[in-house]
Short mmCIF file of C-alpha atoms and ligand atoms in Angstrom, two decimals:
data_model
loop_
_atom_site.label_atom_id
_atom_site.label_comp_id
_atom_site.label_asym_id
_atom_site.label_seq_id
_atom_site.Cartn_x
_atom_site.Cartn_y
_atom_site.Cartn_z
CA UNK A 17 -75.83 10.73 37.62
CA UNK A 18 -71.92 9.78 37.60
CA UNK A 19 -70.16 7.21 34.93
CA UNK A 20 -68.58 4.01 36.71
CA UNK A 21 -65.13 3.61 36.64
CA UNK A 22 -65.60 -0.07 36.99
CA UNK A 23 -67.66 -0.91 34.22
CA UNK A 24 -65.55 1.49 31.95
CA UNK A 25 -62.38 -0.68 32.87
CA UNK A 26 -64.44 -3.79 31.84
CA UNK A 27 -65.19 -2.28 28.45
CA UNK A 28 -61.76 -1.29 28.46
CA UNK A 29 -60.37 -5.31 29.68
CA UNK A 30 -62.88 -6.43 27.01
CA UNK A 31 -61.39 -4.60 23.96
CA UNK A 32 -57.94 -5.36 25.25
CA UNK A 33 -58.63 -8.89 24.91
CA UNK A 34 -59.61 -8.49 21.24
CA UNK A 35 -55.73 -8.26 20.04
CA UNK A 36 -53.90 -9.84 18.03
CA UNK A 37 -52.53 -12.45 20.26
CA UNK A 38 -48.84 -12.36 19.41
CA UNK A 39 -48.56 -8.11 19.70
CA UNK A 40 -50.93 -6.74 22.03
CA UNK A 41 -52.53 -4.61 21.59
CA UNK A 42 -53.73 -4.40 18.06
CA UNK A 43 -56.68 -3.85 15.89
CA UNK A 44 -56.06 -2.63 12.87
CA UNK A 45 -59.55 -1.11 11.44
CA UNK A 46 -60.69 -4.08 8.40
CA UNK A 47 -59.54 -6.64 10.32
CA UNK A 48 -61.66 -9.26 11.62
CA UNK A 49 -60.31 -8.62 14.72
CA UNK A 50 -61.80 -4.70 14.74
CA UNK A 51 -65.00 -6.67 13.50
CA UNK A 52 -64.75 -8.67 16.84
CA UNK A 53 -64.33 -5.49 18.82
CA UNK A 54 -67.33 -3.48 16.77
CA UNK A 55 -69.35 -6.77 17.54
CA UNK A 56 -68.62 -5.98 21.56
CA UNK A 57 -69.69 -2.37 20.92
CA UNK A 58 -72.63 -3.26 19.40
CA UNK A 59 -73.70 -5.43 21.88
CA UNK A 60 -72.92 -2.79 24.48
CA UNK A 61 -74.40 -0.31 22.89
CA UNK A 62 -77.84 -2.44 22.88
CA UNK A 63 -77.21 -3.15 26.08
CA UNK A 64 -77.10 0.41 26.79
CA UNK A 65 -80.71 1.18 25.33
CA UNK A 66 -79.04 2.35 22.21
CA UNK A 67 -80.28 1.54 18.64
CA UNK A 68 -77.66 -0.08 16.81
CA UNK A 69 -76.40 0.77 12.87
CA UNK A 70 -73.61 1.08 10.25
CA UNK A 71 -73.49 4.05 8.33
CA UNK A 72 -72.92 4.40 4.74
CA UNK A 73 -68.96 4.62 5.48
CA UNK A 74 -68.72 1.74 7.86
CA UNK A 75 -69.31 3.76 10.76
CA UNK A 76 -70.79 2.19 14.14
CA UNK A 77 -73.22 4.15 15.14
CA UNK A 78 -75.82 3.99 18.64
CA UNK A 79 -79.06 6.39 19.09
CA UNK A 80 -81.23 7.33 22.08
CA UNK A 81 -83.79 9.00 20.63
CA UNK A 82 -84.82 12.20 21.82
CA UNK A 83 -88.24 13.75 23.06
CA UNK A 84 -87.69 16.53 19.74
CA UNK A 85 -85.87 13.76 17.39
CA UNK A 86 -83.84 16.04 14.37
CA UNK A 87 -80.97 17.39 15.85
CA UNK A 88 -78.09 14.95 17.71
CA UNK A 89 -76.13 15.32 20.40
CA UNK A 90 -73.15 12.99 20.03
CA UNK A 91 -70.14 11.73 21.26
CA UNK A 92 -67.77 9.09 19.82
CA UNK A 93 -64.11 8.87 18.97
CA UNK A 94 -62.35 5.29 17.10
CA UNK A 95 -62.21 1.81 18.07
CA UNK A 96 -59.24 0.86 15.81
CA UNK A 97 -55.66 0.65 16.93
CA UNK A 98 -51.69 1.42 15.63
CA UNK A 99 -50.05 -1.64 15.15
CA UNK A 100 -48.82 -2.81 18.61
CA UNK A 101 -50.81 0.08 20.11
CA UNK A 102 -52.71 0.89 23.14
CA UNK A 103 -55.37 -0.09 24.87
CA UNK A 104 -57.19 3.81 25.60
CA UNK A 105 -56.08 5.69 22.00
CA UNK A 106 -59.93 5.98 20.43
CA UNK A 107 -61.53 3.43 22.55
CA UNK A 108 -61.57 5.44 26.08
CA UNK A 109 -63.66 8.09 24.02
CA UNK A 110 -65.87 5.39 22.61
CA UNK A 111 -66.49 3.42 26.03
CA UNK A 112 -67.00 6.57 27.89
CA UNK A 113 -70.08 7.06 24.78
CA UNK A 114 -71.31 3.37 26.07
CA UNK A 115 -70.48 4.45 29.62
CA UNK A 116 -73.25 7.75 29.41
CA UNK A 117 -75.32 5.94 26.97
CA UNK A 118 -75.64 3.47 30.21
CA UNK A 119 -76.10 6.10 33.20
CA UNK A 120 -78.62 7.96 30.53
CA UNK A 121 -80.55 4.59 30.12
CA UNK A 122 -81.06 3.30 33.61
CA UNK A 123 -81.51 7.11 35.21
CA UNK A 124 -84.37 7.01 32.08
CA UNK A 125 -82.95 10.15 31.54
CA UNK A 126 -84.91 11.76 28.40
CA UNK A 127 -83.00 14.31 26.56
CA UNK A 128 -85.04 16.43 24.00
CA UNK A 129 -82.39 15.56 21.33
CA UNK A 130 -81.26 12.62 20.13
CA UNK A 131 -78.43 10.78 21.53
CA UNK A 132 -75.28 8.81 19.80
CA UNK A 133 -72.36 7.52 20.14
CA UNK A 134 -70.14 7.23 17.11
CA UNK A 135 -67.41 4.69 16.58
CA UNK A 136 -65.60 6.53 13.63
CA UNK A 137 -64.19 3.40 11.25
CA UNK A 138 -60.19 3.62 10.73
CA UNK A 139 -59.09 7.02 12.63
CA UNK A 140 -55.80 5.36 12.33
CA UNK A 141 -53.87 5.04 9.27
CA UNK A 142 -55.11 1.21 7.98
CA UNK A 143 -53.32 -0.52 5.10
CA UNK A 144 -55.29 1.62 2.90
CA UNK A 145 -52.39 4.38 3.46
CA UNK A 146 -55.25 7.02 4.63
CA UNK A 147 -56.41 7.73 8.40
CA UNK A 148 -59.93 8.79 9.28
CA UNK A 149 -61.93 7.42 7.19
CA UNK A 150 -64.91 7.42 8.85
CA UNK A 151 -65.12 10.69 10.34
CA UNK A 152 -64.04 12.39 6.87
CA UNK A 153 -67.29 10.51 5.26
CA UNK A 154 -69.47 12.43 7.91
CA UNK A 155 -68.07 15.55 7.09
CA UNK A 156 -68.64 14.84 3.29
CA UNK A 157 -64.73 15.45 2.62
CA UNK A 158 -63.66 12.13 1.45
CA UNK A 159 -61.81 11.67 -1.80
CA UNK A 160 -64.40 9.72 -3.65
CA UNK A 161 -60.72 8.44 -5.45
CA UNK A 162 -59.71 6.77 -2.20
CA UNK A 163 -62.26 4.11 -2.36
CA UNK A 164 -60.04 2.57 -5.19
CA UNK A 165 -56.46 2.43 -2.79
CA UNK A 166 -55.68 -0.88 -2.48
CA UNK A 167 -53.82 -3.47 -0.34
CA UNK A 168 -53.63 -6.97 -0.18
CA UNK A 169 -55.92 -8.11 -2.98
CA UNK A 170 -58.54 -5.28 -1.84
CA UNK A 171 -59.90 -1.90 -2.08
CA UNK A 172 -61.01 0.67 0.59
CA UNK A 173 -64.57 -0.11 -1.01
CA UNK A 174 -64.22 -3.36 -0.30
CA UNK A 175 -63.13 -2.80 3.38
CA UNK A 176 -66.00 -0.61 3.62
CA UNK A 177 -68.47 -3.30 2.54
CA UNK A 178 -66.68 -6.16 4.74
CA UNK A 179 -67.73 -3.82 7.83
CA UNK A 180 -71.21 -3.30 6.68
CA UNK A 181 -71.42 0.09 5.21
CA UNK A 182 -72.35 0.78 1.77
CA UNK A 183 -69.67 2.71 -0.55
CA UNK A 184 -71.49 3.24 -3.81
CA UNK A 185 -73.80 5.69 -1.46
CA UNK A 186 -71.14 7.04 0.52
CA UNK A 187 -73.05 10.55 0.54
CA UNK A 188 -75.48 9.21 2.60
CA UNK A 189 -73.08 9.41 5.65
CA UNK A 190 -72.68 13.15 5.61
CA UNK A 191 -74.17 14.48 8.54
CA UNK A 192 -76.47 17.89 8.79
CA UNK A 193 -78.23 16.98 12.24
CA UNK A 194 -75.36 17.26 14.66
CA UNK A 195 -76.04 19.92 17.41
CA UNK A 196 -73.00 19.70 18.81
CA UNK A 197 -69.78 16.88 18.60
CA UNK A 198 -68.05 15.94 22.02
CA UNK A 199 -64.54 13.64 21.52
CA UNK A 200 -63.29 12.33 25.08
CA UNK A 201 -59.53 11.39 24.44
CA UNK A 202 -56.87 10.13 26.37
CA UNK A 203 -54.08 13.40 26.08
CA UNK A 204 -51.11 11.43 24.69
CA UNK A 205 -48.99 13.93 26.39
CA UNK A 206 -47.59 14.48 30.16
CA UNK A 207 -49.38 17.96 30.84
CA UNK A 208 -53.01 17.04 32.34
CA UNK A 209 -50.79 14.37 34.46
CA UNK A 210 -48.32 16.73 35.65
CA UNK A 211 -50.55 19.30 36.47
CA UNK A 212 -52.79 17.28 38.33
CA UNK A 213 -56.23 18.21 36.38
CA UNK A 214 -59.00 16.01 35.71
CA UNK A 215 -59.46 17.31 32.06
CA UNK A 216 -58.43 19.00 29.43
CA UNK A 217 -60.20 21.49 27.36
CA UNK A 218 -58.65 21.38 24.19
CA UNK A 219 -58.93 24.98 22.37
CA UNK A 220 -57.54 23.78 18.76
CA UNK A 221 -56.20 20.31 16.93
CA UNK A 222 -53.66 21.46 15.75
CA UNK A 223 -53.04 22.07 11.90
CA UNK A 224 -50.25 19.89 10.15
CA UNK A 225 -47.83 21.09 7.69
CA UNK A 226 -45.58 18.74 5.78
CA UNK A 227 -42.72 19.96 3.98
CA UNK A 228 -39.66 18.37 1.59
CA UNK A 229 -36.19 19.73 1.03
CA UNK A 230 -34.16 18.14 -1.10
CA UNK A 231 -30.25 19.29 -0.41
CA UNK A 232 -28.80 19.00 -3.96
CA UNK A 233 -25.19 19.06 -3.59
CA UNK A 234 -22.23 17.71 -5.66
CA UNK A 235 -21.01 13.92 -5.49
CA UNK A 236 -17.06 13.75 -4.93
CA UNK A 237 -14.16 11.64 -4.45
CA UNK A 238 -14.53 11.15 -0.61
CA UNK A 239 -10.49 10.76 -0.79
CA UNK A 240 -9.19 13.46 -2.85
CA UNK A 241 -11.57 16.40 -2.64
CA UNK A 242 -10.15 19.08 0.00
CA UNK A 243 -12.04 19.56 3.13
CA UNK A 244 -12.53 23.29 1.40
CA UNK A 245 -13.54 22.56 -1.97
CA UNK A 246 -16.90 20.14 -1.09
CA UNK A 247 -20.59 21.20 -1.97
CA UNK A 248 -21.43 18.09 1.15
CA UNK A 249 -25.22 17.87 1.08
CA UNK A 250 -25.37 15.72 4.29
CA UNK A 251 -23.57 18.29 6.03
CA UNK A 252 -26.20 20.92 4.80
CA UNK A 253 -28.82 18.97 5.68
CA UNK A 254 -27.44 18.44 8.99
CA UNK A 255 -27.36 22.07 9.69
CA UNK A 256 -30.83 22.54 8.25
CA UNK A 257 -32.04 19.79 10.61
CA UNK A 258 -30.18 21.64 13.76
CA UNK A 259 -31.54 24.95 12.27
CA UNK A 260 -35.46 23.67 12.10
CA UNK A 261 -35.14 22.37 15.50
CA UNK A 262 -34.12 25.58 16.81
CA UNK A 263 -36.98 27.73 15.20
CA UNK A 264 -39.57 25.26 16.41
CA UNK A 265 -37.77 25.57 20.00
CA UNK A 266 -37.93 29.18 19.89
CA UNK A 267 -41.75 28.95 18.58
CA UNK A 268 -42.76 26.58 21.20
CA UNK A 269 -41.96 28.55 24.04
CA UNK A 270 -44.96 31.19 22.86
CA UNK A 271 -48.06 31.05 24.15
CA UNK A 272 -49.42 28.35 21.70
CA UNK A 273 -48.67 24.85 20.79
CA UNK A 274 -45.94 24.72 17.84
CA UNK A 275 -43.78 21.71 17.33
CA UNK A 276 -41.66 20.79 14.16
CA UNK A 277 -40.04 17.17 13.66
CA UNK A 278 -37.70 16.05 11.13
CA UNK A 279 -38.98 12.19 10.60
CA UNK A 280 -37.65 10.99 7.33
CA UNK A 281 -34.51 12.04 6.33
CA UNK A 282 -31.92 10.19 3.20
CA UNK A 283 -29.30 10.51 1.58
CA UNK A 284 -27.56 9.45 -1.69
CA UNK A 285 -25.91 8.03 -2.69
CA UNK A 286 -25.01 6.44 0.22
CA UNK A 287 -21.37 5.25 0.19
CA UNK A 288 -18.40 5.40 2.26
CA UNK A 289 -16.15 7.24 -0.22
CA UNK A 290 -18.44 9.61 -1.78
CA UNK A 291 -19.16 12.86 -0.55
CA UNK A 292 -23.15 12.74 -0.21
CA UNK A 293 -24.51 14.24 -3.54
CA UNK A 294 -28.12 14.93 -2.37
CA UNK A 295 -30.10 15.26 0.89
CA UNK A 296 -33.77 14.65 2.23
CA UNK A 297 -35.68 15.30 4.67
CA UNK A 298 -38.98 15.92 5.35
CA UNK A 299 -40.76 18.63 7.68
CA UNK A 300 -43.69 17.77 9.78
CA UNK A 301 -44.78 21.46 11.63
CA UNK A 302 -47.84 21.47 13.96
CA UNK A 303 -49.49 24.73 15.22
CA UNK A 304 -52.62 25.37 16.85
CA UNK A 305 -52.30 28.90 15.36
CA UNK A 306 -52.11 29.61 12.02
CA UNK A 307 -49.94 32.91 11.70
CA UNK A 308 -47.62 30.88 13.72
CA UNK A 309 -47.22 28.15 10.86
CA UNK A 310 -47.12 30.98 8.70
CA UNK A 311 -44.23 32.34 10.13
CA UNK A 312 -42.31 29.34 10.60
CA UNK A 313 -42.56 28.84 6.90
CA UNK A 314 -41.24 31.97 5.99
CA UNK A 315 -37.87 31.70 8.80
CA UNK A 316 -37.76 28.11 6.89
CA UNK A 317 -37.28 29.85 3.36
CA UNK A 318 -34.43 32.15 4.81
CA UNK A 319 -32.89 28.84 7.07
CA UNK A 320 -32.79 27.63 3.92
CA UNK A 321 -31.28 29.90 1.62
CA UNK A 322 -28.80 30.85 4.37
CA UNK A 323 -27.81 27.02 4.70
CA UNK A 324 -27.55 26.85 0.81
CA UNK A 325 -25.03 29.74 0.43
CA UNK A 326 -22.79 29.00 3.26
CA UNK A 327 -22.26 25.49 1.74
CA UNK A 328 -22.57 26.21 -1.97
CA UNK A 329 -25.44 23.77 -2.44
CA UNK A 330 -29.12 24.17 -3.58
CA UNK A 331 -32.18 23.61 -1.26
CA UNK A 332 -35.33 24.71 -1.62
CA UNK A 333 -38.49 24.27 0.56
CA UNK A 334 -41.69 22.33 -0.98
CA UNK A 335 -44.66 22.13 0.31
CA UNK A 336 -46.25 18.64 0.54
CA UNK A 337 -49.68 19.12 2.11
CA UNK A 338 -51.05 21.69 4.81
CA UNK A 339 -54.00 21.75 6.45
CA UNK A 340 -55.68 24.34 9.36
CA UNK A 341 -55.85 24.32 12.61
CA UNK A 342 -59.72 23.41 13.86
CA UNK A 343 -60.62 25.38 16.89
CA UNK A 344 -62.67 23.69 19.36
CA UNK A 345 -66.56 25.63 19.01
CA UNK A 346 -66.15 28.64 21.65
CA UNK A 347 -69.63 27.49 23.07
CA UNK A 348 -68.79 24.72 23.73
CA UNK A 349 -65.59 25.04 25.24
CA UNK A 350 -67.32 27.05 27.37
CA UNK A 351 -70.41 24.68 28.26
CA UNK A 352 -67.89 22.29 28.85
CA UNK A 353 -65.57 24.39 31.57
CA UNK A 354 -69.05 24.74 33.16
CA UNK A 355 -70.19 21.46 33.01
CA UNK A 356 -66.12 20.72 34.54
CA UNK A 357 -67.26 23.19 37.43
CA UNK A 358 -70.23 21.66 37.97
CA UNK A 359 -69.53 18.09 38.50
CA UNK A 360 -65.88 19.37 40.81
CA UNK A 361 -63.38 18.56 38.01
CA UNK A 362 -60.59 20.64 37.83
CA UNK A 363 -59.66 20.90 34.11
CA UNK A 364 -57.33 23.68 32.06
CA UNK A 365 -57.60 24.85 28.57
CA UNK A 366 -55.08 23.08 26.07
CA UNK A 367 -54.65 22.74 22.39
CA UNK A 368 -53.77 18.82 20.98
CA UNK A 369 -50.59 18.61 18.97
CA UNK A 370 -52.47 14.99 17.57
CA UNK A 371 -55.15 15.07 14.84
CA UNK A 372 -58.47 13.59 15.67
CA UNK A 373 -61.78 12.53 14.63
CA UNK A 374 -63.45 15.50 16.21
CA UNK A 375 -61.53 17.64 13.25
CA UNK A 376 -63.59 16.29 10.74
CA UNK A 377 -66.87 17.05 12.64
CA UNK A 378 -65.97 20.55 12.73
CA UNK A 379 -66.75 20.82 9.26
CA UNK A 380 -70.33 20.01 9.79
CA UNK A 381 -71.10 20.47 13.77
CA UNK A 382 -70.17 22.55 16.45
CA UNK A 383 -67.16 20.32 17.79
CA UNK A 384 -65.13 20.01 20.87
CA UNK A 385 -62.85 18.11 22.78
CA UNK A 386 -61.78 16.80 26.09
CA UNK A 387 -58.89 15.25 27.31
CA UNK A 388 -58.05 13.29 30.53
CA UNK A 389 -54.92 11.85 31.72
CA UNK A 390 -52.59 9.31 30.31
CA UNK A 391 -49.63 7.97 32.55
CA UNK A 392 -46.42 9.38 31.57
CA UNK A 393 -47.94 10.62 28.37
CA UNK A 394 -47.02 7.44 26.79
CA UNK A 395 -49.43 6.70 23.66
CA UNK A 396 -49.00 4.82 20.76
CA UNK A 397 -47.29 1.99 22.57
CA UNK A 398 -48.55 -1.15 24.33
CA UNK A 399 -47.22 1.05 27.68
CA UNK A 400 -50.29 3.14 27.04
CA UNK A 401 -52.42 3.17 30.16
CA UNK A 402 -55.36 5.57 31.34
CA UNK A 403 -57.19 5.07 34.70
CA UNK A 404 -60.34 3.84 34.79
CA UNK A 405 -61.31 6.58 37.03
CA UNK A 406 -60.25 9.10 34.86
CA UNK A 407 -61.83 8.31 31.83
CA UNK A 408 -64.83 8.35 34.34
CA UNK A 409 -63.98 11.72 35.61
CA UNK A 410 -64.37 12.80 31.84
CA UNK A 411 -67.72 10.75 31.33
CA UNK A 412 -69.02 12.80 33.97
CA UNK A 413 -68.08 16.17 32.12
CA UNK A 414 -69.96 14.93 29.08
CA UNK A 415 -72.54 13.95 31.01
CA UNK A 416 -73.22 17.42 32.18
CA UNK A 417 -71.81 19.03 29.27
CA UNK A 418 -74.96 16.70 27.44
CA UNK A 419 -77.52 18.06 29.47
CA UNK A 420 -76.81 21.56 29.56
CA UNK A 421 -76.84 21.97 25.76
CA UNK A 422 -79.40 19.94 25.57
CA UNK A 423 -81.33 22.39 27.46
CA UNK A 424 -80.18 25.34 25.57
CA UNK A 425 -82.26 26.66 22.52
CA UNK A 426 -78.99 27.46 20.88
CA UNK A 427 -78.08 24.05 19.79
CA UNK A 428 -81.79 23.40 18.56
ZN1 ZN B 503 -57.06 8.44 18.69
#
């Protein structure tokens, strides 16, 4: 009972050839070219024995149903793409699904649970400004207030309805009868390749901190003003930047994941002869444990205040939004190391500095993850590539992960 790398890389060719022509490879959830690619899926899925629908929040959704129908075992991850994304980002965790849902179907394999696979609408960010959409529905979480964003003459309701959910009963989506959430996804980093494993276990998604600083210095003749006598925000700012980088450094040679990136970063007021009078930049921190966050944004308060006195300007830390880390469910990491043993793939524990769908199902399901290889760790960009044989490699994993909890009373 083994997935088949070649049909996975048709899926995969399929999809590929539902971009938008003139910057491969995109498809942007809302778009009709995502509805072209759900229209695929569906049709796979079908194929694939599976009963076809669209949840409440626009959500594609395939079941097997079960010998004890109730309580789901699913898998799933997103269809939808960045803008001039990849190919494997969300859809090798999503063929895989159709892959299984295939081998289940014509081994008339008959689990006691049911069976799905979830497409999750708009994991990435869409023109509606907000990412996971889909998967935040399931887990009950989304702002009923986002349903009014809108973009381009329409609102997230709107986009909802133009896949085929249903927004004014967007509670309906919440899920209670998940057993147990499996995400296959391609790693987006170098490790899994490096280290020659099959798969990675991934023991946390990683939480995501974002915070502002605004360097308020003091605007001066650019000319005239001694070399002594400044209050230079940039030049604060550049220290603090230098000074972040170096915590995270020191933080991310521990034993778990921590990065820190300064991404958007201005200044004012911008011109040649003025000594910059103010400074921003904003903090995006990432740890798959939280004391480690935690600590980080204390040694940012001192950074901080040590920057500010030795250049006689203000800056103060603000926090713009922080969320948890979501451990992977300790059962099923572990059903899935043994289901890795099992079926000969050699796979290591490893925490994802991304954030995923799976994150979402925590809330409401035991949820876990697995990652397989991605060349060069390249993601995000039309150089994304994933063998076909890996992604079957991970299929396989499910596959057995499937059938042992479906055999356990545990997940009943
Ligand atoms: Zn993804």
């Amino acid at each position: 009972m083994t997935a088949r790398p070649d049909r996975i890389a048709a899926d995969i060719d399929a999809l590929a050839a539902l971009t938008d022509p003139d910057r491969p490879w995109t498809r942007r959830a809302f778009t009709p070219r995502f509805l072209d690619g759900r229209k695929y899926i569906a049709e796979a899925m079908a194929a694939a024995g599976l009963a076809t629908r669209i949840d409440a929040a626009g959500n594609l959704i395939g079941r097997r149903p079960g010998r004890r129908p109730g309580k789901v075992l699913a898998v799933g991850s997103h269809s939808d793409t960045v803008p001039d994304g990849g190919r494997f980002d969300g859809i090798a965790g999503v063929v895989a699904g159709l892959e299984i849902a295939r081998v289940f179907n014509e081994t008339g394999l008959v689990l006691d649970h049911d069976f799905e696979v979830i497409d999750c609408l708009s994991e990435e960010v869409s023109i509606f400004g907000v990412s996971c959409v889909g998967s935040r529905a399931i887990a009950g979480v989304l702002p009923a207030d986002w349903l009014g964003r809108a973009a381009d003459g329409l609102t997230l309701a709107d986009g909802i309805e133009g896949v085929g959910g249903d927004p004014a009963r967007l509670i309906k989506a919440k899920r209670t009868d998940i057993a147990a959430f499996l995400e296959l996804h391609i790693e987006q980093g170098p490790v899994l390749e490096a280290g020659r494993r099959d798969v990675g276990v991934v023991t946390a998604i990683s939480g995501i901190t974002r915070v502002e600083i605004v360097v308020e210095g003091r605007a001066d003749h650019a000319g005239t003003t001694p070399m002594t006598a400044r209050a230079d925000a940039l030049v604060a700012a550049a220290d603090l930047v230098l000074g972040i980088r170096a915590l995270a450094l020191a933080r991310s040679r521990g034993p778990a994941h921590f990065a820190a990136t300064v991404g958007e970063f201005s200044i004012l007021p911008g011109a040649a002869n003025v000594v910059p009078s103010s400074a921003r930049l904003l903090i995006d921190a990432r740890a798959e444990k939280r004391p480690d966050m935690d600590a980080f944004l204390v040694d940012l308060n001192g950074l901080s205040a040590e920057v500010a006195a030795r250049h006689g300007v203000a800056a103060t830390p603000r926090l713009v939004s922080d969320n948890q880390p979501t451990p992977g469910d300790p059962r099923l990491l572990e059903a899935l190391e043994a289901a890795a043993d099992a079926v000969g793939a050699s796979h290591r524990r490893m925490a994802s500095g991304a954030g995923h769908d799976a994150a979402f199902f925590a809330k409401v399901a035991p949820a876990a993850m697995v990652f397989v290889p991605c060349r060069d760790g390249r993601s995000h960009s039309p150089d994304e590539w994933a063998e076909a044989a890996a992604i079957a490699r991970g299929a396989d994993v499910l596959i057995e992960t499937i059938r042992r909890l479906d055999r356990r009373q545990d997940t009943e």
